[in-house]
Amino acid sequence: MEAEDFYIKPGNQERGWNDPPQFSYGLQTAAQGGPKRTPLNKRVPPPQLTGSPCPVPGAFPSPMVPMTPPTNPLAPPPCSLNTPPRPCPVTAPPLGGMMKMATPPPTCPMVEHTDSASSQSESEPDVEDVVSLLNWALTACRHTVKKQVCNDVAKRLKLFEDMWKSGKLSLPVRRRMNGLVQELKSCNWDAADEIHRALIVDHVNEVSQWMVGVKRLIAETRNLNPDLLHTQEVDQSLDTSSTANSD
Amino acid sequence: MATYQEFIQQNEDRDGVRFSWNLWPSSRLEATRLVVPVSCLFTPLKERPDLPPVQYEPVLCSRANCKAVLNPLCQVDFRAKIWACNFCFQRNPFPPSYAGISDVNQPAELMPQFSTIEYIVQRGPPTPLIFLYVVDTCLEEEDLQALKESLQMSLSLLPPNALVGLITFGRMVQVHELSCEGIAKSYVFRGTKELSSKQIQEMLGLTNPAASGPQGRPVAPQDPAATCRFLQPVHKVDMNLTDLLGELQRDPWPVPQGKRPLRSTGIALSIAVGLLEGTFPNTGARVMMFTGGPPTQGPGMVVGDELKIPIRSWHDITKDNARHLKKATKYYEALANRTAVNGHSIDIYACALDQTGLLEMKCLSNLTGGHIAMGDSFNTSLFKQTFQRVFSKDYNGEFRMAFGGTLEVKTSRELKVSGAIGPCVSLNAKGPCISENEVGVGGTTQWKICSLSPSTTLAMYFEVVNQHNAPIPQGGRGAVQFVTQYQHSNTQKRIRVTTVARNWADAQSQIQHIESSFDQEASAVIMARLGVFRAESEEGPDVLRWLDRQLIRLCQKFGQFNKDDPTSFKLSESLSLYPQFMFHLRRSPFLQVFNNSPDECSYYRHHFVRQDLTQSLIMIQPILYSYSFHGPPEPVLLDSGSILPDRILLMDTFFQLVIYHGETIAQWRKAGYQEQPEYENFKHLLVAPLDDAQEILQTRFPMPRYIDTEHGGSQARFLLSKVNPSQTHNNLYAWGQETGAPILTDDVSLQVFMDHLKKLAVSSAA
């Protein structure tokens, strides 16, 4: 998965108060496998029971606004609440140690999913490439899989193609579908399946009508006799409507 | 103290067990004097990435009323190939397959590090998992669309060989046939007429003898004649079902002005349960009910269709003015018990701005181990992600959900089982280990947990039965064995066995040691579950009085003080957090119903009595961490004194994550300092709590609400209502402290609570 597939969107504040942010499928699955980085589970006993002097820094701290933080050379003077804040000398937070290239700050604390910058650096996937690979797999299935099922899948692949060509699919969907068909071509069934799952979780309103066809296609293709797929490749090289790799 | 902490943690990591006392008082009388009973929190399917299951069946004691599993506590004679059961002392020969064992070649189940071990049992054909969707169509268009999309998405998340079914309901109830070809068919039921299970099965055409296999066993799905038309493998019907879901319309019956839609939830659920009962009893199945409002028609109705009559509030309930409450609760309880007997579970996903009847329906999930998710709308991230996480996978890529669990507990002679509190039902299994004093679900040593996850945790209560002054039992240790049989999500049947032991101690001579073995965290949760259990049937104030009494008695027993001198009162470190837990428990939504609707209360309690220790503690006493320039993030007292202008606070209540920016921080943020390169430190400070919050948000089930607020913000009330109000408008000037944010409340503060507690504990008049 690309880095753009790990993102967080704000929740739906109109329909749900304090709706939590939405994590992409990639982020959620990454988090589930491993242990927590910083378990937040410590507590502080109230000072009056242990008989020892108050052990907790911060529980009864100094009443003044912070002076020098230990790691920073410059101390901000105490802030005056009545004067308007200025970059210096008043009300500034402690300075960072190093000057760095300014990166645009996130407007909401969570990183928003953008279609710009990094994704534009990739080339736009070619719809014909993607569709022909899908059709390659479907044609291979037609030998053994029930006609009705293949027709159903074909119907949905057509819908996918139409939606792409009429600009109804966003770039992440197009890009990831390209990735999916590449995995399909290399017979990496689990990887292809995972991409389909990520797409339907992250972009359900774009893909719900046709993605199940892709899902079924992956499921049926992986069960095919591998020879069938190789034969298919040979046939494809003779098929004039195909633009897939020959050889 | 350090050694007991480590001991406690190691045992929890290995066995998923936390006992209230890790040294057991050797007589019944002394045990009652300890106030907190000998009890434990047990997580049957605790995640153990390092524990590979073994591929053979467990060896059992041959005594008919024992049948304990071979474990590391058993004495073994390797030469004679005989083992002695540590529970009943029966000598058992090893089975022939163990002929090669010796003390240098021991089977895993005898080794101490395998006090918890899992067996894969190969009997019987694999039975598929079943997911039956029961969907309310009386939703607003936007909500219905969002729900449809979530359901379509879930088809890609289901285990590939699972069977899936669809029932939709509104005024009528429709059971959809999921055939692969031809036109879509469904069977329609009136939403008002109660039918028996047999009638439902007849009307659905399920009573054809060829359609079911041998008694209690479903036939393998490959057999077309036997496959139920309503429950089909998802890999076969996914395309059709996706279309079917996509075409679902809002309930067509018009809703007049001033009325609620007629929702036949009771009948819909009864049909779902009956359908599963008739086709796949005793196999893992989830009924997943999605509803956008209360049942308003038929058995199980919670409120009528007149909008001017609101759904019952606590006030109505205390004034005995809740017309439908008793009858609806009884209806759903009967349904829940039937479902549990069949080994199935029911999830409720309720999304609406008003109550949906969780108070009446909660038993459907509580008795079967199913989930309850509560949200405002299906078109929210809270619902969508919570629902996605039902299908979450573990480190092995396998689904976390497990089915058809049964838990059996064995104890050594000196101990008996009083009962369990958690998402279970009794299997009414009689045996020698049962105590006459019932606590929670008692009178049995076996329980059924139809749906489980790696965090499902039961509280188990024991009774020490040794007579006073009887000698300490031979061997000096008492033992408990937990045997959990369940269906793994990969459809394998497994048995997990955990055997633990603790030393007996004479309370008269070793009280200090017993005290230092006290696990205050586990005890707080164990007592809290008792309190919540009582609160279901007793008056609120009575429960609080009971809780207070136990706390005072505990302080009287273990406090160090001079009589009648409250200022001399001290508690040792092993008890120092306990009174604070009790203080926060008293104020928690589990015991304080004021300010929460009956449904919200049911929801909170549902999660409280099934979570593991760490999460349960968070619910009792929220975690508060402070972020500042002064150093790394640190835990701080859940106290108004911790609210300072130059701090960012992260509060986790389990149900909410609150990030609160102190006044100065808020001003700096508003001025945009984080965007200036020379103030990168500040930017890092702002982001630090978000990063920590993110980890929690990414994994917790159910998804919590997320509140980003600041000093003076209206949402700050979530923080202000949880912290100990050490400064209020009543004592602001008397306190003499100039820091912290005063809270406008008349609630008693922790200081006042502790003062009263100390006074009562040291009083010789007690």
Short mmCIF file of N, CA and C in Angstrom, two decimals, chain B residues 410-535:
data_model
loop_
_atom_site.label_atom_id
_atom_site.label_comp_id
_atom_site.label_asym_id
_atom_site.label_seq_id
_atom_site.Cartn_x
_atom_site.Cartn_y
_atom_site.Cartn_z
N LYS B 410 -13.01 -25.85 38.07
CA LYS B 410 -12.78 -26.85 39.12
C LYS B 410 -11.93 -26.21 40.20
N THR B 411 -12.20 -26.60 41.43
CA THR B 411 -11.39 -26.06 42.52
C THR B 411 -10.91 -27.18 43.42
N SER B 412 -9.83 -26.91 44.15
CA SER B 412 -9.43 -27.88 45.15
C SER B 412 -10.45 -27.82 46.29
N ARG B 413 -10.42 -28.86 47.12
CA ARG B 413 -11.49 -29.08 48.10
C ARG B 413 -11.83 -27.92 49.00
N GLU B 414 -10.81 -27.11 49.32
CA GLU B 414 -11.01 -26.07 50.33
C GLU B 414 -11.73 -24.86 49.77
N LEU B 415 -11.97 -24.90 48.49
CA LEU B 415 -12.55 -23.74 47.81
C LEU B 415 -13.81 -24.17 47.09
N LYS B 416 -14.81 -23.29 47.07
CA LYS B 416 -15.99 -23.59 46.28
C LYS B 416 -16.34 -22.40 45.39
N VAL B 417 -17.14 -22.66 44.37
CA VAL B 417 -17.46 -21.61 43.40
C VAL B 417 -18.80 -20.98 43.75
N SER B 418 -18.79 -19.65 43.98
CA SER B 418 -20.04 -18.97 44.31
C SER B 418 -20.79 -18.49 43.07
N GLY B 419 -20.04 -18.14 42.04
CA GLY B 419 -20.73 -17.69 40.84
C GLY B 419 -19.85 -16.84 39.96
N ALA B 420 -20.44 -16.33 38.89
CA ALA B 420 -19.70 -15.52 37.92
C ALA B 420 -20.55 -14.32 37.52
N ILE B 421 -19.87 -13.22 37.21
CA ILE B 421 -20.56 -12.05 36.66
C ILE B 421 -19.88 -11.70 35.35
N GLY B 422 -20.66 -11.72 34.28
CA GLY B 422 -20.12 -11.44 32.95
C GLY B 422 -21.13 -11.84 31.90
N PRO B 423 -20.74 -11.80 30.63
CA PRO B 423 -21.68 -12.09 29.54
C PRO B 423 -21.92 -13.58 29.35
N CYS B 424 -22.58 -14.21 30.33
CA CYS B 424 -22.73 -15.66 30.30
C CYS B 424 -24.10 -16.06 30.84
N VAL B 425 -24.42 -17.33 30.60
CA VAL B 425 -25.60 -17.91 31.24
C VAL B 425 -25.15 -19.19 31.94
N SER B 426 -25.96 -19.62 32.90
CA SER B 426 -25.62 -20.82 33.64
C SER B 426 -25.96 -22.05 32.82
N LEU B 427 -25.12 -23.08 32.95
CA LEU B 427 -25.44 -24.36 32.34
C LEU B 427 -26.02 -25.31 33.38
N ASN B 428 -26.25 -24.77 34.57
CA ASN B 428 -26.86 -25.54 35.66
C ASN B 428 -26.17 -26.87 35.90
N ALA B 429 -24.85 -26.85 35.86
CA ALA B 429 -24.11 -28.09 36.06
C ALA B 429 -23.83 -28.26 37.54
N LYS B 430 -24.38 -29.31 38.13
CA LYS B 430 -24.16 -29.54 39.56
C LYS B 430 -22.83 -30.25 39.76
N GLY B 431 -22.27 -30.08 40.93
CA GLY B 431 -21.00 -30.75 41.20
C GLY B 431 -20.54 -30.46 42.60
N PRO B 432 -19.42 -31.06 43.01
CA PRO B 432 -18.97 -30.89 44.39
C PRO B 432 -18.39 -29.52 44.69
N CYS B 433 -18.07 -28.73 43.65
CA CYS B 433 -17.39 -27.45 43.88
C CYS B 433 -18.34 -26.28 44.07
N ILE B 434 -19.63 -26.52 44.14
CA ILE B 434 -20.57 -25.39 44.15
C ILE B 434 -20.83 -24.91 45.56
N SER B 435 -20.72 -23.61 45.76
CA SER B 435 -21.00 -23.02 47.06
C SER B 435 -22.50 -22.74 47.18
N GLU B 436 -22.99 -22.76 48.41
CA GLU B 436 -24.40 -22.45 48.61
C GLU B 436 -24.66 -20.95 48.52
N ASN B 437 -23.61 -20.17 48.77
CA ASN B 437 -23.80 -18.72 48.67
C ASN B 437 -23.63 -18.31 47.23
N GLU B 438 -24.75 -17.91 46.64
CA GLU B 438 -24.68 -17.54 45.22
C GLU B 438 -24.28 -16.09 45.06
N VAL B 439 -23.35 -15.87 44.15
CA VAL B 439 -22.95 -14.50 43.80
C VAL B 439 -23.03 -14.40 42.28
N GLY B 440 -23.80 -13.47 41.78
CA GLY B 440 -23.91 -13.37 40.32
C GLY B 440 -24.65 -14.58 39.78
N VAL B 441 -24.13 -15.14 38.70
CA VAL B 441 -24.73 -16.34 38.10
C VAL B 441 -24.13 -17.54 38.84
N GLY B 442 -24.88 -18.06 39.81
CA GLY B 442 -24.31 -19.09 40.66
C GLY B 442 -25.08 -20.39 40.57
N GLY B 443 -24.79 -21.28 41.53
CA GLY B 443 -25.45 -22.57 41.55
C GLY B 443 -24.97 -23.49 40.45
N THR B 444 -23.78 -23.22 39.92
CA THR B 444 -23.28 -24.03 38.81
C THR B 444 -21.77 -23.93 38.77
N THR B 445 -21.13 -24.89 38.10
CA THR B 445 -19.70 -24.75 37.83
C THR B 445 -19.44 -24.65 36.34
N GLN B 446 -20.53 -24.54 35.56
CA GLN B 446 -20.34 -24.40 34.11
C GLN B 446 -21.22 -23.27 33.59
N TRP B 447 -20.65 -22.48 32.70
CA TRP B 447 -21.38 -21.37 32.09
C TRP B 447 -21.20 -21.43 30.59
N LYS B 448 -22.15 -20.79 29.92
CA LYS B 448 -22.06 -20.73 28.46
C LYS B 448 -21.81 -19.28 28.06
N ILE B 449 -20.82 -19.08 27.19
CA ILE B 449 -20.56 -17.74 26.65
C ILE B 449 -20.63 -17.90 25.14
N CYS B 450 -21.77 -17.58 24.56
CA CYS B 450 -21.99 -17.95 23.15
C CYS B 450 -21.11 -17.16 22.19
N SER B 451 -20.67 -15.99 22.59
CA SER B 451 -19.78 -15.23 21.72
C SER B 451 -18.68 -14.64 22.58
N LEU B 452 -17.45 -14.79 22.11
CA LEU B 452 -16.30 -14.36 22.93
C LEU B 452 -15.32 -13.59 22.08
N SER B 453 -14.51 -12.79 22.77
CA SER B 453 -13.39 -12.16 22.08
C SER B 453 -12.19 -12.27 23.01
N PRO B 454 -11.00 -11.91 22.53
CA PRO B 454 -9.83 -12.02 23.41
C PRO B 454 -9.89 -11.12 24.64
N SER B 455 -10.82 -10.18 24.67
CA SER B 455 -10.87 -9.34 25.86
C SER B 455 -12.02 -9.72 26.79
N THR B 456 -12.89 -10.63 26.37
CA THR B 456 -14.03 -11.01 27.22
C THR B 456 -13.51 -11.52 28.56
N THR B 457 -14.01 -10.93 29.62
CA THR B 457 -13.49 -11.26 30.96
C THR B 457 -14.66 -11.49 31.90
N LEU B 458 -14.57 -12.58 32.65
CA LEU B 458 -15.58 -12.87 33.66
C LEU B 458 -15.00 -12.60 35.04
N ALA B 459 -15.85 -12.18 35.95
CA ALA B 459 -15.44 -12.11 37.35
C ALA B 459 -15.94 -13.38 38.02
N MET B 460 -15.06 -14.12 38.69
CA MET B 460 -15.46 -15.37 39.33
C MET B 460 -15.28 -15.23 40.84
N TYR B 461 -16.28 -15.67 41.56
CA TYR B 461 -16.27 -15.50 43.02
C TYR B 461 -16.19 -16.86 43.69
N PHE B 462 -15.31 -16.94 44.68
CA PHE B 462 -15.09 -18.22 45.37
C PHE B 462 -15.41 -18.07 46.85
N GLU B 463 -15.57 -19.21 47.47
CA GLU B 463 -15.76 -19.22 48.91
C GLU B 463 -14.77 -20.21 49.52
N VAL B 464 -14.06 -19.76 50.55
CA VAL B 464 -13.17 -20.66 51.27
C VAL B 464 -14.03 -21.43 52.25
N VAL B 465 -13.92 -22.76 52.26
CA VAL B 465 -14.85 -23.52 53.11
C VAL B 465 -14.17 -24.21 54.29
N ASN B 466 -12.87 -24.05 54.41
CA ASN B 466 -12.21 -24.66 55.55
C ASN B 466 -12.71 -24.08 56.86
N GLN B 467 -12.79 -24.94 57.86
CA GLN B 467 -13.21 -24.46 59.16
C GLN B 467 -12.10 -23.68 59.82
N HIS B 468 -12.51 -22.81 60.71
CA HIS B 468 -11.54 -22.01 61.47
C HIS B 468 -10.66 -22.93 62.30
N ASN B 469 -9.37 -22.63 62.33
CA ASN B 469 -8.40 -23.42 63.09
C ASN B 469 -8.15 -24.80 62.52
N ALA B 470 -8.75 -25.11 61.40
CA ALA B 470 -8.36 -26.36 60.74
C ALA B 470 -6.95 -26.16 60.20
N PRO B 471 -6.15 -27.22 60.14
CA PRO B 471 -4.77 -27.04 59.67
C PRO B 471 -4.75 -26.67 58.19
N ILE B 472 -3.64 -26.04 57.80
CA ILE B 472 -3.48 -25.67 56.38
C ILE B 472 -3.40 -26.96 55.56
N PRO B 473 -4.13 -27.00 54.47
CA PRO B 473 -4.17 -28.23 53.68
C PRO B 473 -2.78 -28.68 53.24
N GLN B 474 -2.66 -30.00 53.12
CA GLN B 474 -1.40 -30.59 52.71
C GLN B 474 -0.96 -30.03 51.36
N GLY B 475 0.32 -29.69 51.24
CA GLY B 475 0.81 -29.09 49.99
C GLY B 475 0.78 -27.58 50.07
N GLY B 476 -0.02 -27.07 50.99
CA GLY B 476 -0.01 -25.63 51.23
C GLY B 476 -0.61 -24.77 50.15
N ARG B 477 -1.14 -25.35 49.06
CA ARG B 477 -1.67 -24.52 47.97
C ARG B 477 -3.08 -24.93 47.58
N GLY B 478 -3.88 -23.94 47.22
CA GLY B 478 -5.19 -24.21 46.64
C GLY B 478 -5.09 -24.01 45.14
N ALA B 479 -5.93 -24.71 44.41
CA ALA B 479 -5.84 -24.61 42.95
C ALA B 479 -7.20 -24.39 42.32
N VAL B 480 -7.18 -23.74 41.16
CA VAL B 480 -8.40 -23.55 40.37
C VAL B 480 -8.06 -23.88 38.92
N GLN B 481 -8.95 -24.62 38.27
CA GLN B 481 -8.73 -24.92 36.85
C GLN B 481 -9.92 -24.40 36.04
N PHE B 482 -9.59 -23.67 34.97
CA PHE B 482 -10.61 -23.14 34.05
C PHE B 482 -10.48 -23.89 32.74
N VAL B 483 -11.57 -24.53 32.30
CA VAL B 483 -11.54 -25.24 31.03
C VAL B 483 -12.55 -24.58 30.10
N THR B 484 -12.05 -23.97 29.03
CA THR B 484 -12.93 -23.27 28.09
C THR B 484 -12.94 -24.00 26.77
N GLN B 485 -14.11 -24.49 26.37
CA GLN B 485 -14.25 -25.10 25.05
C GLN B 485 -14.92 -24.09 24.15
N TYR B 486 -14.43 -23.96 22.90
CA TYR B 486 -15.04 -22.96 22.03
C TYR B 486 -14.78 -23.29 20.57
N GLN B 487 -15.50 -22.58 19.73
CA GLN B 487 -15.29 -22.71 18.28
C GLN B 487 -14.48 -21.50 17.82
N HIS B 488 -13.33 -21.79 17.28
CA HIS B 488 -12.46 -20.73 16.76
C HIS B 488 -13.08 -20.20 15.47
N SER B 489 -12.71 -18.97 15.09
CA SER B 489 -13.29 -18.39 13.88
C SER B 489 -12.91 -19.17 12.63
N ASN B 490 -11.84 -19.97 12.70
CA ASN B 490 -11.52 -20.81 11.54
C ASN B 490 -12.30 -22.13 11.60
N THR B 491 -13.31 -22.15 12.42
CA THR B 491 -14.26 -23.25 12.66
C THR B 491 -13.69 -24.45 13.42
N GLN B 492 -12.42 -24.42 13.79
CA GLN B 492 -11.87 -25.50 14.61
C GLN B 492 -12.48 -25.45 16.01
N LYS B 493 -12.64 -26.64 16.59
CA LYS B 493 -13.06 -26.68 18.00
C LYS B 493 -11.80 -26.73 18.85
N ARG B 494 -11.77 -25.89 19.87
CA ARG B 494 -10.58 -25.84 20.71
C ARG B 494 -10.94 -25.92 22.18
N ILE B 495 -9.94 -26.33 22.97
CA ILE B 495 -10.12 -26.34 24.42
C ILE B 495 -8.92 -25.63 25.03
N ARG B 496 -9.21 -24.59 25.81
CA ARG B 496 -8.11 -23.92 26.50
C ARG B 496 -8.21 -24.22 27.99
N VAL B 497 -7.09 -24.65 28.55
CA VAL B 497 -7.07 -25.03 29.97
C VAL B 497 -6.09 -24.14 30.70
N THR B 498 -6.59 -23.51 31.76
CA THR B 498 -5.73 -22.69 32.62
C THR B 498 -5.81 -23.24 34.02
N THR B 499 -4.66 -23.56 34.60
CA THR B 499 -4.63 -24.09 35.96
C THR B 499 -3.74 -23.20 36.80
N VAL B 500 -4.30 -22.66 37.87
CA VAL B 500 -3.52 -21.74 38.71
C VAL B 500 -3.59 -22.19 40.16
N ALA B 501 -2.60 -21.78 40.92
CA ALA B 501 -2.57 -22.13 42.34
C ALA B 501 -2.07 -20.94 43.14
N ARG B 502 -2.51 -20.88 44.40
CA ARG B 502 -1.98 -19.86 45.31
C ARG B 502 -1.79 -20.52 46.67
N ASN B 503 -0.85 -19.95 47.40
CA ASN B 503 -0.58 -20.51 48.73
C ASN B 503 -1.67 -20.16 49.73
N TRP B 504 -1.92 -21.10 50.64
CA TRP B 504 -2.77 -20.78 51.78
C TRP B 504 -1.92 -20.09 52.84
N ALA B 505 -2.56 -19.24 53.62
CA ALA B 505 -1.83 -18.60 54.72
C ALA B 505 -2.76 -18.50 55.91
N ASP B 506 -2.19 -18.65 57.09
CA ASP B 506 -2.97 -18.49 58.30
C ASP B 506 -3.14 -16.99 58.56
N ALA B 507 -4.39 -16.53 58.50
CA ALA B 507 -4.62 -15.09 58.58
C ALA B 507 -4.20 -14.52 59.92
N GLN B 508 -4.22 -15.35 60.96
CA GLN B 508 -3.93 -14.80 62.28
C GLN B 508 -2.45 -14.44 62.41
N SER B 509 -1.59 -15.29 61.83
CA SER B 509 -0.16 -15.00 62.00
C SER B 509 0.44 -14.32 60.78
N GLN B 510 -0.25 -14.35 59.65
CA GLN B 510 0.38 -13.84 58.43
C GLN B 510 -0.42 -12.75 57.76
N ILE B 511 -1.14 -11.97 58.54
CA ILE B 511 -2.03 -10.99 57.94
C ILE B 511 -1.26 -9.97 57.10
N GLN B 512 -0.03 -9.65 57.55
CA GLN B 512 0.74 -8.67 56.77
C GLN B 512 1.05 -9.19 55.37
N HIS B 513 1.39 -10.49 55.31
CA HIS B 513 1.70 -11.06 54.00
C HIS B 513 0.47 -11.10 53.12
N ILE B 514 -0.65 -11.46 53.73
CA ILE B 514 -1.89 -11.51 52.97
C ILE B 514 -2.20 -10.11 52.45
N GLU B 515 -2.00 -9.13 53.31
CA GLU B 515 -2.27 -7.75 52.90
C GLU B 515 -1.40 -7.34 51.71
N SER B 516 -0.14 -7.73 51.76
CA SER B 516 0.74 -7.30 50.65
C SER B 516 0.46 -8.07 49.37
N SER B 517 -0.36 -9.14 49.48
CA SER B 517 -0.70 -9.87 48.25
C SER B 517 -1.99 -9.35 47.64
N PHE B 518 -2.55 -8.31 48.23
CA PHE B 518 -3.81 -7.74 47.76
C PHE B 518 -3.61 -7.05 46.40
N ASP B 519 -4.46 -7.37 45.45
CA ASP B 519 -4.40 -6.73 44.13
C ASP B 519 -5.53 -5.70 44.10
N GLN B 520 -5.17 -4.45 44.39
CA GLN B 520 -6.22 -3.45 44.54
C GLN B 520 -6.94 -3.14 43.23
N GLU B 521 -6.22 -3.27 42.12
CA GLU B 521 -6.87 -2.99 40.83
C GLU B 521 -7.92 -4.05 40.54
N ALA B 522 -7.52 -5.32 40.68
CA ALA B 522 -8.47 -6.40 40.41
C ALA B 522 -9.64 -6.32 41.38
N SER B 523 -9.34 -6.06 42.64
CA SER B 523 -10.40 -6.01 43.65
C SER B 523 -11.39 -4.89 43.36
N ALA B 524 -10.87 -3.75 42.89
CA ALA B 524 -11.78 -2.64 42.59
C ALA B 524 -12.76 -3.06 41.51
N VAL B 525 -12.26 -3.72 40.48
CA VAL B 525 -13.15 -4.12 39.39
C VAL B 525 -14.11 -5.22 39.85
N ILE B 526 -13.59 -6.14 40.66
CA ILE B 526 -14.43 -7.24 41.15
C ILE B 526 -15.56 -6.71 42.01
N MET B 527 -15.26 -5.80 42.91
CA MET B 527 -16.30 -5.22 43.76
C MET B 527 -17.24 -4.35 42.92
N ALA B 528 -16.68 -3.67 41.94
CA ALA B 528 -17.52 -2.83 41.08
C ALA B 528 -18.53 -3.68 40.32
N ARG B 529 -18.08 -4.83 39.82
CA ARG B 529 -19.03 -5.69 39.09
C ARG B 529 -20.13 -6.17 40.03
N LEU B 530 -19.76 -6.45 41.27
CA LEU B 530 -20.77 -6.84 42.25
C LEU B 530 -21.76 -5.71 42.44
N GLY B 531 -21.25 -4.49 42.54
CA GLY B 531 -22.10 -3.33 42.72
C GLY B 531 -23.05 -3.15 41.55
N VAL B 532 -22.53 -3.27 40.35
CA VAL B 532 -23.35 -3.09 39.15
C VAL B 532 -24.39 -4.20 39.05
N PHE B 533 -24.00 -5.40 39.43
CA PHE B 533 -24.95 -6.51 39.43
C PHE B 533 -26.09 -6.24 40.38
N ARG B 534 -25.74 -5.74 41.58
CA ARG B 534 -26.77 -5.41 42.55
C ARG B 534 -27.66 -4.29 42.06
N ALA B 535 -27.05 -3.32 41.36
CA ALA B 535 -27.80 -2.14 40.93
C ALA B 535 -28.92 -2.51 39.96
#
